[in-house]
PDB file of N, CA and C in Angstrom:
ATOM      1  N   LEU A   1      52.029 205.792  -6.312  1.00  0.00           N
ATOM      2  CA  LEU A   1      51.378 205.152  -4.973  1.00  0.00           C
ATOM      3  C   LEU A   1      51.022 206.389  -3.678  1.00  0.00           C
ATOM      4  N   ARG A   2      49.840 206.029  -3.116  1.00  0.00           N
ATOM      5  CA  ARG A   2      49.212 206.624  -1.685  1.00  0.00           C
ATOM      6  C   ARG A   2      49.889 206.398  -0.920  1.00  0.00           C
ATOM      7  N   VAL A   3      50.719 206.912  -0.134  1.00  0.00           N
ATOM      8  CA  VAL A   3      50.818 206.055   1.339  1.00  0.00           C
ATOM      9  C   VAL A   3      49.663 205.906   2.627  1.00  0.00           C
ATOM     10  N   GLY A   4      49.063 204.948   2.294  1.00  0.00           N
ATOM     11  CA  GLY A   4      48.107 204.653   3.171  1.00  0.00           C
ATOM     12  C   GLY A   4      47.807 203.412   3.492  1.00  0.00           C
ATOM     13  N   ALA A   5      46.600 202.818   3.080  1.00  0.00           N
ATOM     14  CA  ALA A   5      46.405 201.389   3.530  1.00  0.00           C
ATOM     15  C   ALA A   5      46.874 200.507   2.054  1.00  0.00           C
ATOM     16  N   GLY A   6      46.759 199.278   1.801  1.00  0.00           N
ATOM     17  CA  GLY A   6      47.702 198.726   0.800  1.00  0.00           C
ATOM     18  C   GLY A   6      49.430 199.012   0.614  1.00  0.00           C
ATOM     19  N   PHE A   7      49.436 200.119   0.993  1.00  0.00           N
ATOM     20  CA  PHE A   7      51.054 200.745   0.310  1.00  0.00           C
ATOM     21  C   PHE A   7      52.563 199.972   0.159  1.00  0.00           C
ATOM     22  N   GLY A   8      52.187 198.946   1.534  1.00  0.00           N
ATOM     23  CA  GLY A   8      53.087 197.883   1.456  1.00  0.00           C
ATOM     24  C   GLY A   8      52.500 196.885   0.624  1.00  0.00           C
ATOM     25  N   ALA A   9      51.427 196.207   0.300  1.00  0.00           N
ATOM     26  CA  ALA A   9      51.234 195.323  -0.785  1.00  0.00           C
ATOM     27  C   ALA A   9      51.990 196.375  -2.354  1.00  0.00           C
ATOM     28  N   ALA A  10      51.497 197.237  -2.252  1.00  0.00           N
ATOM     29  CA  ALA A  10      51.568 197.295  -3.675  1.00  0.00           C
ATOM     30  C   ALA A  10      53.291 197.844  -4.177  1.00  0.00           C
ATOM     31  N   LEU A  11      53.711 198.275  -3.072  1.00  0.00           N
ATOM     32  CA  LEU A  11      55.292 197.953  -3.185  1.00  0.00           C
ATOM     33  C   LEU A  11      55.854 196.791  -3.635  1.00  0.00           C
ATOM     34  N   ARG A  12      55.459 196.095  -3.054  1.00  0.00           N
ATOM     35  CA  ARG A  12      56.043 194.283  -2.693  1.00  0.00           C
ATOM     36  C   ARG A  12      55.904 194.022  -4.537  1.00  0.00           C
ATOM     37  N   GLN A  13      54.060 194.129  -4.507  1.00  0.00           N
ATOM     38  CA  GLN A  13      54.135 193.816  -6.093  1.00  0.00           C
ATOM     39  C   GLN A  13      55.202 194.486  -7.339  1.00  0.00           C
ATOM     40  N   ARG A  14      55.368 195.767  -7.036  1.00  0.00           N
ATOM     41  CA  ARG A  14      56.491 196.556  -7.996  1.00  0.00           C
ATOM     42  C   ARG A  14      57.475 196.409  -7.937  1.00  0.00           C
ATOM     43  N   LEU A  15      58.076 196.116  -6.874  1.00  0.00           N
ATOM     44  CA  LEU A  15      59.819 196.411  -6.433  1.00  0.00           C
ATOM     45  C   LEU A  15      59.737 194.348  -5.763  1.00  0.00           C
ATOM     46  N   GLY A  16      58.999 193.626  -6.051  1.00  0.00           N
ATOM     47  CA  GLY A  16      59.140 192.150  -5.585  1.00  0.00           C
ATOM     48  C   GLY A  16      60.096 191.537  -6.225  1.00  0.00           C
ATOM     49  N   GLY A  17      60.375 190.678  -5.625  1.00  0.00           N
ATOM     50  CA  GLY A  17      60.343 189.195  -6.651  1.00  0.00           C
ATOM     51  C   GLY A  17      62.001 189.598  -7.052  1.00  0.00           C
ATOM     52  N   VAL A  18      61.613 188.726  -8.450  1.00  0.00           N
ATOM     53  CA  VAL A  18      63.423 188.635  -8.530  1.00  0.00           C
ATOM     54  C   VAL A  18      64.009 189.919  -9.378  1.00  0.00           C
ATOM     55  N   HIS A  19      63.388 190.332  -9.850  1.00  0.00           N
ATOM     56  CA  HIS A  19      63.446 191.603 -10.571  1.00  0.00           C
ATOM     57  C   HIS A  19      63.109 192.698 -10.072  1.00  0.00           C
ATOM     58  N   GLY A  20      63.303 192.442  -8.325  1.00  0.00           N
ATOM     59  CA  GLY A  20      63.318 193.567  -7.728  1.00  0.00           C
ATOM     60  C   GLY A  20      64.163 194.151  -6.691  1.00  0.00           C
ATOM     61  N   CYS A  21      64.085 194.573  -5.632  1.00  0.00           N
ATOM     62  CA  CYS A  21      65.104 194.436  -4.899  1.00  0.00           C
ATOM     63  C   CYS A  21      65.133 194.932  -3.253  1.00  0.00           C
ATOM     64  N   THR A  22      64.588 193.817  -2.730  1.00  0.00           N
ATOM     65  CA  THR A  22      64.736 194.229  -0.486  1.00  0.00           C
ATOM     66  C   THR A  22      64.833 195.193  -0.439  1.00  0.00           C
ATOM     67  N   HIS A  23      65.874 196.068  -0.472  1.00  0.00           N
ATOM     68  CA  HIS A  23      66.555 197.018   0.079  1.00  0.00           C
ATOM     69  C   HIS A  23      65.609 198.499  -0.311  1.00  0.00           C
ATOM     70  N   LEU A  24      65.388 198.512  -1.894  1.00  0.00           N
ATOM     71  CA  LEU A  24      64.231 199.478  -1.606  1.00  0.00           C
ATOM     72  C   LEU A  24      62.689 199.325  -1.088  1.00  0.00           C
ATOM     73  N   LEU A  25      62.559 197.694  -1.127  1.00  0.00           N
ATOM     74  CA  LEU A  25      60.918 197.939  -0.240  1.00  0.00           C
ATOM     75  C   LEU A  25      61.793 198.200   1.343  1.00  0.00           C
ATOM     76  N   GLU A  26      62.575 197.768   2.141  1.00  0.00           N
ATOM     77  CA  GLU A  26      62.633 197.891   3.259  1.00  0.00           C
ATOM     78  C   GLU A  26      62.704 199.928   3.549  1.00  0.00           C
ATOM     79  N   LEU A  27      63.591 200.705   2.621  1.00  0.00           N
ATOM     80  CA  LEU A  27      64.140 201.782   2.961  1.00  0.00           C
ATOM     81  C   LEU A  27      62.357 202.922   2.336  1.00  0.00           C
ATOM     82  N   PHE A  28      61.543 202.385   1.250  1.00  0.00           N
ATOM     83  CA  PHE A  28      60.215 202.355   1.135  1.00  0.00           C
ATOM     84  C   PHE A  28      59.356 202.672   2.240  1.00  0.00           C
ATOM     85  N   GLY A  29      58.938 201.746   2.842  1.00  0.00           N
ATOM     86  CA  GLY A  29      58.632 200.993   3.748  1.00  0.00           C
ATOM     87  C   GLY A  29      59.119 202.231   5.031  1.00  0.00           C
ATOM     88  N   GLN A  30      60.327 202.465   5.280  1.00  0.00           N
ATOM     89  CA  GLN A  30      60.591 203.308   6.370  1.00  0.00           C
ATOM     90  C   GLN A  30      60.048 204.781   6.075  1.00  0.00           C
ATOM     91  N   LEU A  31      60.359 205.287   4.171  1.00  0.00           N
ATOM     92  CA  LEU A  31      60.210 206.429   3.937  1.00  0.00           C
ATOM     93  C   LEU A  31      58.620 206.662   4.065  1.00  0.00           C
ATOM     94  N   ALA A  32      57.811 205.839   4.479  1.00  0.00           N
ATOM     95  CA  ALA A  32      56.193 205.899   4.436  1.00  0.00           C
ATOM     96  C   ALA A  32      55.965 206.368   5.857  1.00  0.00           C
ATOM     97  N   THR A  33      56.845 205.749   6.883  1.00  0.00           N
ATOM     98  CA  THR A  33      56.128 206.134   8.087  1.00  0.00           C
ATOM     99  C   THR A  33      56.812 207.641   8.966  1.00  0.00           C
ATOM    100  N   THR A  34      58.383 208.088   7.681  1.00  0.00           N
ATOM    101  CA  THR A  34      58.808 209.398   8.537  1.00  0.00           C
ATOM    102  C   THR A  34      57.492 210.319   7.327  1.00  0.00           C
ATOM    103  N   ALA A  35      56.945 209.615   6.004  1.00  0.00           N
ATOM    104  CA  ALA A  35      56.298 211.098   5.456  1.00  0.00           C
ATOM    105  C   ALA A  35      55.014 211.325   6.417  1.00  0.00           C
ATOM    106  N   ILE A  36      54.814 209.780   6.758  1.00  0.00           N
ATOM    107  CA  ILE A  36      53.163 210.889   7.608  1.00  0.00           C
ATOM    108  C   ILE A  36      53.346 211.147   8.717  1.00  0.00           C
ATOM    109  N   GLN A  37      54.583 210.705   9.615  1.00  0.00           N
ATOM    110  CA  GLN A  37      54.650 211.682  10.786  1.00  0.00           C
ATOM    111  C   GLN A  37      55.319 213.171  10.893  1.00  0.00           C
ATOM    112  N   THR A  38      55.694 213.072   9.606  1.00  0.00           N
ATOM    113  CA  THR A  38      55.954 214.753   9.057  1.00  0.00           C
ATOM    114  C   THR A  38      55.184 215.358   8.613  1.00  0.00           C
ATOM    115  N   ILE A  39      54.132 215.031   8.050  1.00  0.00           N
ATOM    116  CA  ILE A  39      52.754 215.399   7.578  1.00  0.00           C
ATOM    117  C   ILE A  39      52.197 216.353   8.753  1.00  0.00           C
ATOM    118  N   LEU A  40      52.174 215.289   9.869  1.00  0.00           N
ATOM    119  CA  LEU A  40      51.168 214.997  10.556  1.00  0.00           C
ATOM    120  C   LEU A  40      51.892 216.303  12.049  1.00  0.00           C
ATOM    121  N   ALA A  41      53.307 216.623  11.361  1.00  0.00           N
ATOM    122  CA  ALA A  41      53.577 217.068  12.646  1.00  0.00           C
ATOM    123  C   ALA A  41      53.525 218.628  12.116  1.00  0.00           C
ATOM    124  N   ARG A  42      53.976 218.396  11.064  1.00  0.00           N
ATOM    125  CA  ARG A  42      53.418 219.959   9.890  1.00  0.00           C
ATOM    126  C   ARG A  42      52.369 220.911  10.317  1.00  0.00           C
ATOM    127  N   ARG A  43      51.507 219.821  10.261  1.00  0.00           N
ATOM    128  CA  ARG A  43      49.850 220.232  10.386  1.00  0.00           C
ATOM    129  C   ARG A  43      49.283 220.867  11.395  1.00  0.00           C
ATOM    130  N   ARG A  44      50.038 220.261  12.615  1.00  0.00           N
ATOM    131  CA  ARG A  44      49.866 220.159  14.069  1.00  0.00           C
ATOM    132  C   ARG A  44      50.936 222.249  13.969  1.00  0.00           C
ATOM    133  N   SER A  45      51.783 222.274  13.627  1.00  0.00           N
ATOM    134  CA  SER A  45      52.854 223.511  13.657  1.00  0.00           C
ATOM    135  C   SER A  45      52.018 224.929  13.129  1.00  0.00           C
ATOM    136  N   LEU A  46      50.756 224.827  11.721  1.00  0.00           N
ATOM    137  CA  LEU A  46      50.545 225.474  11.093  1.00  0.00           C
ATOM    138  C   LEU A  46      49.286 226.265  12.174  1.00  0.00           C
ATOM    139  N   PRO A  47      49.380 227.053  11.511  1.00  0.00           N
ATOM    140  CA  PRO A  47      48.205 228.657  12.479  1.00  0.00           C
ATOM    141  C   PRO A  47      46.632 227.828  11.703  1.00  0.00           C
ATOM    142  N   ASP A  48      46.380 227.209  10.827  1.00  0.00           N
ATOM    143  CA  ASP A  48      45.424 226.904  10.183  1.00  0.00           C
ATOM    144  C   ASP A  48      44.105 226.420  11.406  1.00  0.00           C
ATOM    145  N   ALA A  49      43.247 226.869  11.358  1.00  0.00           N
ATOM    146  CA  ALA A  49      43.222 225.460  12.893  1.00  0.00           C
ATOM    147  C   ALA A  49      42.318 224.325  12.426  1.00  0.00           C
ATOM    148  N   SER A  50      41.602 224.153  10.830  1.00  0.00           N
ATOM    149  CA  SER A  50      41.422 222.847  10.527  1.00  0.00           C
ATOM    150  C   SER A  50      42.567 222.397   9.930  1.00  0.00           C
ATOM    151  N   ALA A  51      43.864 222.822   9.993  1.00  0.00           N
ATOM    152  CA  ALA A  51      44.668 221.636   9.033  1.00  0.00           C
ATOM    153  C   ALA A  51      44.910 221.071  10.711  1.00  0.00           C
ATOM    154  N   ALA A  52      45.182 222.240  12.238  1.00  0.00           N
ATOM    155  CA  ALA A  52      45.860 221.615  13.307  1.00  0.00           C
ATOM    156  C   ALA A  52      44.696 220.612  13.886  1.00  0.00           C
ATOM    157  N   SER A  53      43.409 220.700  13.708  1.00  0.00           N
ATOM    158  CA  SER A  53      42.524 219.327  14.244  1.00  0.00           C
ATOM    159  C   SER A  53      42.886 218.321  13.567  1.00  0.00           C
ATOM    160  N   SER A  54      43.839 217.684  12.695  1.00  0.00           N
ATOM    161  CA  SER A  54      43.482 216.615  12.225  1.00  0.00           C
ATOM    162  C   SER A  54      44.255 216.030  13.017  1.00  0.00           C
ATOM    163  N   SER A  55      43.228 214.359  12.858  1.00  0.00           N
ATOM    164  CA  SER A  55      43.554 213.197  13.685  1.00  0.00           C
ATOM    165  C   SER A  55      44.693 212.599  13.603  1.00  0.00           C
ATOM    166  N   PRO A  56      45.438 212.386  15.272  1.00  0.00           N
ATOM    167  CA  PRO A  56      47.302 211.645  15.178  1.00  0.00           C
ATOM    168  C   PRO A  56      46.550 209.979  14.501  1.00  0.00           C
ATOM    169  N   PRO A  57      47.874 209.654  14.517  1.00  0.00           N
ATOM    170  CA  PRO A  57      47.874 208.268  14.362  1.00  0.00           C
ATOM    171  C   PRO A  57      47.070 207.442  15.458  1.00  0.00           C
ATOM    172  N   ILE A  58      46.165 207.314  16.151  1.00  0.00           N
ATOM    173  CA  ILE A  58      45.820 206.696  17.897  1.00  0.00           C
ATOM    174  C   ILE A  58      45.374 205.543  17.133  1.00  0.00           C
ATOM    175  N   ASP A  59      45.684 204.268  17.820  1.00  0.00           N
ATOM    176  CA  ASP A  59      45.724 203.266  17.988  1.00  0.00           C
ATOM    177  C   ASP A  59      46.296 202.210  17.079  1.00  0.00           C
ATOM    178  N   THR A  60      47.158 203.010  16.365  1.00  0.00           N
ATOM    179  CA  THR A  60      48.235 202.754  15.318  1.00  0.00           C
ATOM    180  C   THR A  60      49.458 202.173  15.498  1.00  0.00           C
ATOM    181  N   CYS A  61      49.650 202.048  17.096  1.00  0.00           N
ATOM    182  CA  CYS A  61      50.183 201.146  17.643  1.00  0.00           C
ATOM    183  C   CYS A  61      50.587 201.121  19.170  1.00  0.00           C
ATOM    184  N   HIS A  62      51.325 200.680  19.940  1.00  0.00           N
ATOM    185  CA  HIS A  62      51.607 200.537  21.669  1.00  0.00           C
ATOM    186  C   HIS A  62      51.694 201.341  21.900  1.00  0.00           C
ATOM    187  N   ALA A  63      52.356 202.488  21.207  1.00  0.00           N
ATOM    188  CA  ALA A  63      52.669 203.399  21.762  1.00  0.00           C
ATOM    189  C   ALA A  63      51.826 204.783  21.681  1.00  0.00           C
ATOM    190  N   MET A  64      50.761 204.419  21.449  1.00  0.00           N
ATOM    191  CA  MET A  64      49.580 205.751  21.005  1.00  0.00           C
ATOM    192  C   MET A  64      48.157 205.141  21.358  1.00  0.00           C
ATOM    193  N   PRO A  65      48.177 204.433  22.520  1.00  0.00           N
ATOM    194  CA  PRO A  65      46.428 203.450  22.536  1.00  0.00           C
ATOM    195  C   PRO A  65      45.574 204.684  22.753  1.00  0.00           C
ATOM    196  N   ALA A  66      44.373 204.877  22.316  1.00  0.00           N
ATOM    197  CA  ALA A  66      43.900 205.831  23.172  1.00  0.00           C
ATOM    198  C   ALA A  66      42.974 205.895  24.405  1.00  0.00           C
ATOM    199  N   THR A  67      43.871 205.269  25.137  1.00  0.00           N
ATOM    200  CA  THR A  67      43.798 204.962  26.523  1.00  0.00           C
ATOM    201  C   THR A  67      44.846 205.721  27.303  1.00  0.00           C
ATOM    202  N   CYS A  68      45.950 206.126  26.662  1.00  0.00           N
ATOM    203  CA  CYS A  68      47.466 206.483  26.834  1.00  0.00           C
ATOM    204  C   CYS A  68      47.266 208.429  27.866  1.00  0.00           C
ATOM    205  N   GLU A  69      48.004 208.533  28.303  1.00  0.00           N
ATOM    206  CA  GLU A  69      47.639 210.043  29.502  1.00  0.00           C
ATOM    207  C   GLU A  69      47.998 211.241  28.106  1.00  0.00           C
ATOM    208  N   VAL A  70      49.016 210.879  27.055  1.00  0.00           N
ATOM    209  CA  VAL A  70      49.375 211.507  26.189  1.00  0.00           C
ATOM    210  C   VAL A  70      48.295 212.096  25.157  1.00  0.00           C
ATOM    211  N   VAL A  71      47.030 210.728  24.295  1.00  0.00           N
ATOM    212  CA  VAL A  71      46.176 211.189  24.128  1.00  0.00           C
ATOM    213  C   VAL A  71      44.917 211.945  24.966  1.00  0.00           C
ATOM    214  N   ALA A  72      45.283 211.842  26.330  1.00  0.00           N
ATOM    215  CA  ALA A  72      43.956 212.629  26.910  1.00  0.00           C
ATOM    216  C   ALA A  72      44.240 213.590  27.060  1.00  0.00           C
ATOM    217  N   LYS A  73      45.767 214.456  27.353  1.00  0.00           N
ATOM    218  CA  LYS A  73      46.076 215.694  27.059  1.00  0.00           C
ATOM    219  C   LYS A  73      46.216 216.412  25.935  1.00  0.00           C
ATOM    220  N   TYR A  74      46.438 215.684  24.572  1.00  0.00           N
ATOM    221  CA  TYR A  74      46.615 216.984  23.952  1.00  0.00           C
ATOM    222  C   TYR A  74      44.946 216.868  22.546  1.00  0.00           C
ATOM    223  N   TRP A  75      44.684 214.980  22.751  1.00  0.00           N
ATOM    224  CA  TRP A  75      43.108 215.276  21.859  1.00  0.00           C
ATOM    225  C   TRP A  75      42.046 214.502  22.842  1.00  0.00           C
ATOM    226  N   PRO A  76      41.792 215.035  23.901  1.00  0.00           N
ATOM    227  CA  PRO A  76      40.675 214.767  24.935  1.00  0.00           C
ATOM    228  C   PRO A  76      39.430 214.207  24.308  1.00  0.00           C
ATOM    229  N   ARG A  77      38.728 214.507  23.376  1.00  0.00           N
ATOM    230  CA  ARG A  77      37.967 213.671  22.334  1.00  0.00           C
ATOM    231  C   ARG A  77      38.135 212.578  21.935  1.00  0.00           C
ATOM    232  N   LEU A  78      38.970 212.148  21.963  1.00  0.00           N
ATOM    233  CA  LEU A  78      39.703 211.049  21.180  1.00  0.00           C
ATOM    234  C   LEU A  78      40.058 210.291  21.950  1.00  0.00           C
ATOM    235  N   HIS A  79      40.243 210.563  23.295  1.00  0.00           N
ATOM    236  CA  HIS A  79      40.593 209.619  24.786  1.00  0.00           C
ATOM    237  C   HIS A  79      39.396 208.803  24.950  1.00  0.00           C
ATOM    238  N   ARG A  80      39.926 207.499  25.271  1.00  0.00           N
ATOM    239  CA  ARG A  80      39.412 206.529  25.761  1.00  0.00           C
ATOM    240  C   ARG A  80      39.495 206.200  27.481  1.00  0.00           C
ATOM    241  N   SER A  81      38.821 205.474  28.089  1.00  0.00           N
ATOM    242  CA  SER A  81      39.287 205.273  29.462  1.00  0.00           C
ATOM    243  C   SER A  81      39.297 204.281  29.840  1.00  0.00           C
ATOM    244  N   THR A  82      40.525 203.714  30.624  1.00  0.00           N
ATOM    245  CA  THR A  82      40.307 201.996  30.676  1.00  0.00           C
ATOM    246  C   THR A  82      39.415 201.893  31.797  1.00  0.00           C
ATOM    247  N   GLU A  83      38.777 202.665  32.656  1.00  0.00           N
ATOM    248  CA  GLU A  83      38.199 201.935  33.485  1.00  0.00           C
ATOM    249  C   GLU A  83      36.807 201.557  33.140  1.00  0.00           C
TER     250      GLU A  83
END
């Protein structure tokens, strides 16, 4: 499976129900989040400008809205004003 849109539904289809395991579903959900965060952090640390320019997960949770100061500082082209 690819980690992305529909990942959770695909996991539930494969690992859910009476022949599956709730614990594995919970584990893989955390694994997906950790993988994405690790990959983004690694790309930003590379000297290659094209890898470093990959977009962060803006507007995917309350901690990283496009209107926040962190986005304004590190990704100004993606920042949206609240005014």
